[in-house]
Amino acid sequence: MERPTQQQASPAGDAPSPAGDATRALNGHRDGAARKPEVGAPSSAVVDGWREERTRSVEDNEMSLPSIAAAYTTILRGLGEDPQRQGLLKTPWRAATAMQFFTKGYQEKIIDVLNDAIFDEDHDEMVIVKDIDMFSMCEHHLVPIFGRVHIGYLPNKRVLGLSKLARIVEIYSRRLQVQERLTKQIAVAITEALQPAGVGVVIEATHMCMVMRGVQKMNSKTVTSTMLGVFREDPKTRDEFLTLIRS
Ligand SMILES: [Zn+2]
């Protein structure tokens, strides 16, 4: 899904520098998902993720639908419901189809999105796309995470079609996720594709597993950020990005 986005340009930051990386979680997930910030290059697992083969096809969906639906029938029974009552007759199939949709990011590869969308451009000012709607699924509880993603990068002769930033968000968010990994995967994909001077990604999200159970904090939001390159090394560039996404 691609929603209207805002973009803003501003004076460029300092010269390119080696990519560093910082991920921090504020008010993190309460189930131990918060990770220690990693220093240095992005982990190979995350980088490999960008080049991964898609793990599911449309044919796979058709093949697995009956077994997923059967599993939902078992779940309904286990919850004390009667899967045969009128209102629930089609629920296992609907739920299975919905779950496949919620995880359709497994059917896509980042590299397909990037093909034909990278342009040589002598643009060296910060590009920001903010308020990208994001819907994901917590991999610990299989309930929704939803919120907004803000992306900024400082190009180094290459730019990406603006709508593609939202597509990258879509592909990684429509998988089972933890917010910290989602944030990092988006930043690493942009870094790999464009070799920019720097990238910043901030995600503000609500975790239904926190809102509906556990601490039951209705309005708690989890904020994660990944800063690479000059966004990490140059406080001025980072502050400019953070100011622009809040304006
Ligand atoms: Zn959860």
Coordinates of N, CA, C and O in Angstrom, one line a residue, residues 21-101:
D21 N 26.2 1.8 12.6 CA 24.8 1.5 12.8 C 24.4 1.5 14.2 O 25.2 1.1 15.1
A22 N 23.3 2.1 14.5 CA 22.8 2.1 15.9 C 21.3 1.8 15.9 O 20.6 2.4 15.1
T23 N 20.9 0.9 16.7 CA 19.5 0.7 16.8 C 19.2 0.9 18.3 O 19.8 0.3 19.1
R24 N 18.2 1.7 18.5 CA 17.8 1.8 19.9 C 16.3 1.7 20.1 O 15.5 2.0 19.2
A25 N 15.9 1.1 21.1 CA 14.5 0.9 21.4 C 14.1 1.7 22.6 O 14.8 1.6 23.7
L26 N 13.1 2.6 22.5 CA 12.6 3.3 23.7 C 11.3 2.7 24.0 O 10.5 2.4 23.2
N27 N 11.0 2.5 25.3 CA 9.8 1.9 25.7 C 9.6 0.6 24.9 O 8.5 0.4 24.3
G28 N 10.5 -0.3 25.0 CA 10.5 -1.5 24.1 C 9.5 -2.5 24.5 O 8.8 -2.4 25.5
H29 N 9.4 -3.5 23.6 CA 8.6 -4.7 23.8 C 8.9 -5.3 25.1 O 10.0 -5.4 25.5
R30 N 7.8 -5.7 25.8 CA 8.1 -6.2 27.2 C 8.4 -7.7 27.3 O 8.5 -8.2 28.4
D31 N 8.6 -8.3 26.2 CA 8.9 -9.8 26.2 C 10.3 -10.1 25.9 O 10.6 -11.2 25.4
G32 N 11.2 -9.2 26.2 CA 12.6 -9.5 26.0 C 13.1 -9.3 24.6 O 14.1 -9.8 24.3
A33 N 12.3 -8.7 23.8 CA 12.7 -8.5 22.4 C 13.7 -7.4 22.2 O 14.5 -7.4 21.3
A34 N 13.7 -6.5 23.2 CA 14.7 -5.3 23.0 C 16.1 -5.8 23.0 O 16.5 -6.7 23.8
R35 N 16.8 -5.3 22.0 CA 18.2 -5.8 21.9 C 19.2 -4.7 22.2 O 18.9 -3.5 22.2
K36 N 20.4 -5.2 22.6 CA 21.5 -4.2 22.8 C 21.8 -3.6 21.5 O 21.8 -4.3 20.5
P37 N 22.1 -2.3 21.5 CA 22.6 -1.7 20.3 C 23.8 -2.4 19.8 O 24.7 -2.8 20.5
E38 N 23.9 -2.6 18.5 CA 25.0 -3.3 17.9 C 25.9 -2.2 17.2 O 25.4 -1.2 16.6
V39 N 27.2 -2.3 17.4 CA 28.1 -1.3 16.8 C 28.8 -1.9 15.6 O 29.1 -3.1 15.6
G40 N 29.1 -1.1 14.7 CA 29.8 -1.6 13.5 C 28.9 -1.9 12.3 O 27.8 -1.4 12.3
A41 N 29.4 -2.7 11.4 CA 28.6 -3.0 10.2 C 27.3 -3.8 10.5 O 27.3 -4.5 11.5
P42 N 26.3 -3.7 9.7 CA 25.1 -4.4 9.9 C 25.4 -5.9 9.9 O 26.3 -6.4 9.2
S43 N 24.7 -6.7 10.8 CA 25.0 -8.1 10.9 C 24.7 -8.8 9.6 O 23.9 -8.4 8.8
S44 N 25.5 -9.9 9.3 CA 25.4 -10.5 8.0 C 24.0 -11.1 7.9 O 23.5 -11.2 6.8
A45 N 23.3 -11.5 9.0 CA 22.0 -12.1 8.9 C 21.0 -11.0 8.2 O 20.2 -11.4 7.4
V46 N 21.2 -9.8 8.6 CA 20.3 -8.8 8.1 C 20.6 -8.5 6.7 O 19.8 -8.4 5.8
V47 N 21.9 -8.4 6.4 CA 22.3 -8.1 5.0 C 21.9 -9.3 4.1 O 21.4 -9.0 3.0
D48 N 22.1 -10.5 4.5 CA 21.7 -11.6 3.7 C 20.2 -11.6 3.4 O 19.7 -12.0 2.4
G49 N 19.4 -11.0 4.4 CA 18.0 -11.0 4.2 C 17.6 -10.2 3.0 O 16.6 -10.4 2.4
W50 N 18.4 -9.2 2.7 CA 18.1 -8.4 1.5 C 18.2 -9.2 0.2 O 17.5 -8.9 -0.7
R51 N 19.1 -10.1 0.2 CA 19.4 -10.9 -1.0 C 18.6 -12.2 -1.1 O 18.7 -13.0 -2.0
E52 N 17.8 -12.4 0.0 CA 17.2 -13.7 0.2 C 16.2 -14.0 -1.0 O 15.7 -13.1 -1.6
E53 N 16.0 -15.3 -1.2 CA 15.0 -15.7 -2.1 C 13.6 -15.6 -1.4 O 13.6 -15.6 -0.2
R54 N 12.6 -15.4 -2.2 CA 11.3 -15.4 -1.6 C 11.0 -16.7 -1.0 O 11.4 -17.8 -1.6
T55 N 10.3 -16.8 0.1 CA 10.1 -18.1 0.8 C 8.8 -18.6 0.5 O 8.4 -19.7 1.0
R56 N 7.9 -17.9 -0.2 CA 6.6 -18.4 -0.5 C 6.1 -17.9 -1.8 O 6.5 -16.8 -2.2
S57 N 5.4 -18.7 -2.5 CA 4.8 -18.3 -3.8 C 3.3 -18.3 -3.7 O 2.7 -18.8 -2.7
V58 N 2.6 -17.8 -4.7 CA 1.2 -17.8 -4.7 C 0.7 -19.3 -4.7 O -0.3 -19.6 -4.1
E59 N 1.4 -20.2 -5.4 CA 1.1 -21.6 -5.4 C 1.2 -22.2 -4.0 O 0.4 -23.0 -3.6
D60 N 2.2 -21.7 -3.3 CA 2.4 -22.2 -1.9 C 1.2 -21.8 -1.1 O 0.7 -22.6 -0.2
N61 N 0.7 -20.6 -1.3 CA -0.5 -20.2 -0.6 C -1.7 -21.1 -0.8 O -2.4 -21.5 0.1
E62 N -1.9 -21.5 -2.1 CA -3.0 -22.4 -2.4 C -2.9 -23.7 -1.7 O -3.8 -24.3 -1.2
M63 N -1.6 -24.2 -1.8 CA -1.3 -25.5 -1.2 C -1.5 -25.6 0.3 O -2.0 -26.6 0.8
S64 N -1.1 -24.5 1.0 CA -1.1 -24.5 2.4 C -2.4 -24.1 3.1 O -2.6 -24.2 4.2
L65 N -3.3 -23.4 2.3 CA -4.5 -22.9 2.8 C -5.3 -23.9 3.6 O -5.7 -23.7 4.7
P66 N -5.5 -25.2 3.1 CA -6.3 -26.1 3.8 C -5.7 -26.5 5.2 O -6.4 -26.6 6.2
S67 N -4.4 -26.6 5.2 CA -3.8 -27.0 6.5 C -3.8 -25.9 7.5 O -4.0 -26.1 8.7
I68 N -3.7 -24.7 7.0 CA -3.7 -23.5 7.9 C -5.2 -23.4 8.4 O -5.4 -23.2 9.6
A69 N -6.1 -23.6 7.5 CA -7.5 -23.5 8.0 C -7.9 -24.6 9.0 O -8.5 -24.3 10.0
A70 N -7.3 -25.8 8.8 CA -7.6 -26.9 9.7 C -7.0 -26.5 11.1 O -7.6 -26.8 12.1
A71 N -5.8 -25.9 11.0 CA -5.2 -25.5 12.3 C -6.1 -24.4 13.0 O -6.2 -24.5 14.3
Y72 N -6.7 -23.5 12.3 CA -7.6 -22.6 12.9 C -8.8 -23.3 13.5 O -9.4 -22.9 14.5
T73 N -9.3 -24.3 12.8 CA -10.4 -25.1 13.4 C -10.0 -25.7 14.8 O -10.8 -25.6 15.7
T74 N -8.8 -26.2 14.8 CA -8.3 -26.7 16.1 C -8.2 -25.6 17.1 O -8.6 -25.9 18.3
I75 N -7.7 -24.5 16.7 CA -7.6 -23.4 17.7 C -9.0 -23.0 18.2 O -9.2 -22.8 19.4
L76 N -10.0 -22.9 17.3 CA -11.4 -22.5 17.7 C -11.9 -23.6 18.8 O -12.4 -23.2 19.8
R77 N -11.6 -24.8 18.5 CA -12.1 -25.9 19.4 C -11.4 -25.7 20.7 O -12.0 -25.8 21.8
G78 N -10.1 -25.5 20.6 CA -9.3 -25.4 21.8 C -9.7 -24.2 22.7 O -9.5 -24.1 23.9
L79 N -10.2 -23.2 22.1 CA -10.7 -22.0 22.8 C -12.1 -22.2 23.4 O -12.6 -21.3 24.1
G80 N -12.7 -23.4 23.2 CA -14.0 -23.7 23.8 C -15.1 -23.3 22.9 O -16.3 -23.3 23.3
E81 N -14.8 -23.0 21.6 CA -15.8 -22.7 20.7 C -16.3 -23.9 19.9 O -15.6 -24.9 19.9
D82 N -17.4 -23.7 19.2 CA -17.9 -24.8 18.3 C -17.7 -24.4 16.9 O -18.4 -23.5 16.4
P83 N -16.7 -25.0 16.2 CA -16.4 -24.5 14.9 C -17.6 -24.8 13.9 O -17.6 -24.3 12.8
Q84 N -18.5 -25.6 14.3 CA -19.7 -25.9 13.4 C -20.8 -24.9 13.5 O -21.8 -24.9 12.8
R85 N -20.8 -24.0 14.5 CA -21.9 -23.1 14.6 C -21.8 -22.1 13.5 O -20.8 -21.8 12.9
Q86 N -23.0 -21.6 13.1 CA -23.2 -20.8 11.9 C -22.2 -19.7 11.7 O -21.5 -19.7 10.6
G87 N -21.9 -18.9 12.7 CA -21.0 -17.7 12.5 C -19.6 -18.1 12.3 O -18.8 -17.3 11.8
L88 N -19.2 -19.4 12.6 CA -17.8 -19.8 12.6 C -17.5 -20.7 11.4 O -16.4 -21.0 11.2
L89 N -18.6 -21.1 10.6 CA -18.4 -22.1 9.6 C -17.2 -21.7 8.6 O -16.4 -22.6 8.3
K90 N -17.2 -20.5 8.2 CA -16.1 -20.1 7.2 C -14.9 -19.4 7.9 O -14.0 -19.0 7.2
T91 N -15.0 -19.3 9.2 CA -13.9 -18.5 9.9 C -12.5 -19.1 9.7 O -11.6 -18.4 9.4
P92 N -12.3 -20.4 9.8 CA -11.0 -21.0 9.6 C -10.4 -20.6 8.2 O -9.2 -20.2 8.1
W93 N -11.2 -20.6 7.2 CA -10.7 -20.3 5.8 C -10.4 -18.8 5.7 O -9.5 -18.3 5.2
R94 N -11.4 -18.0 6.3 CA -11.1 -16.5 6.3 C -9.9 -16.2 7.1 O -9.1 -15.4 6.6
A95 N -9.7 -16.8 8.2 CA -8.6 -16.5 9.1 C -7.3 -16.9 8.4 O -6.3 -16.1 8.4
A96 N -7.3 -18.0 7.7 CA -6.1 -18.5 7.0 C -5.7 -17.6 5.9 O -4.6 -17.2 5.7
T97 N -6.8 -17.2 5.1 CA -6.5 -16.3 4.0 C -6.0 -14.9 4.5 O -5.1 -14.3 3.9
A98 N -6.6 -14.5 5.6 CA -6.2 -13.2 6.1 C -4.7 -13.3 6.6 O -3.9 -12.4 6.4
M99 N -4.4 -14.4 7.3 CA -3.0 -14.5 7.8 C -2.0 -14.6 6.6 O -0.9 -14.0 6.7
Q100 N -2.4 -15.2 5.5 CA -1.5 -15.2 4.4 C -1.3 -13.8 3.8 O -0.2 -13.4 3.4
F101 N -2.4 -13.0 3.9 CA -2.3 -11.6 3.4 C -1.4 -10.8 4.3 O -0.5 -10.0 3.9

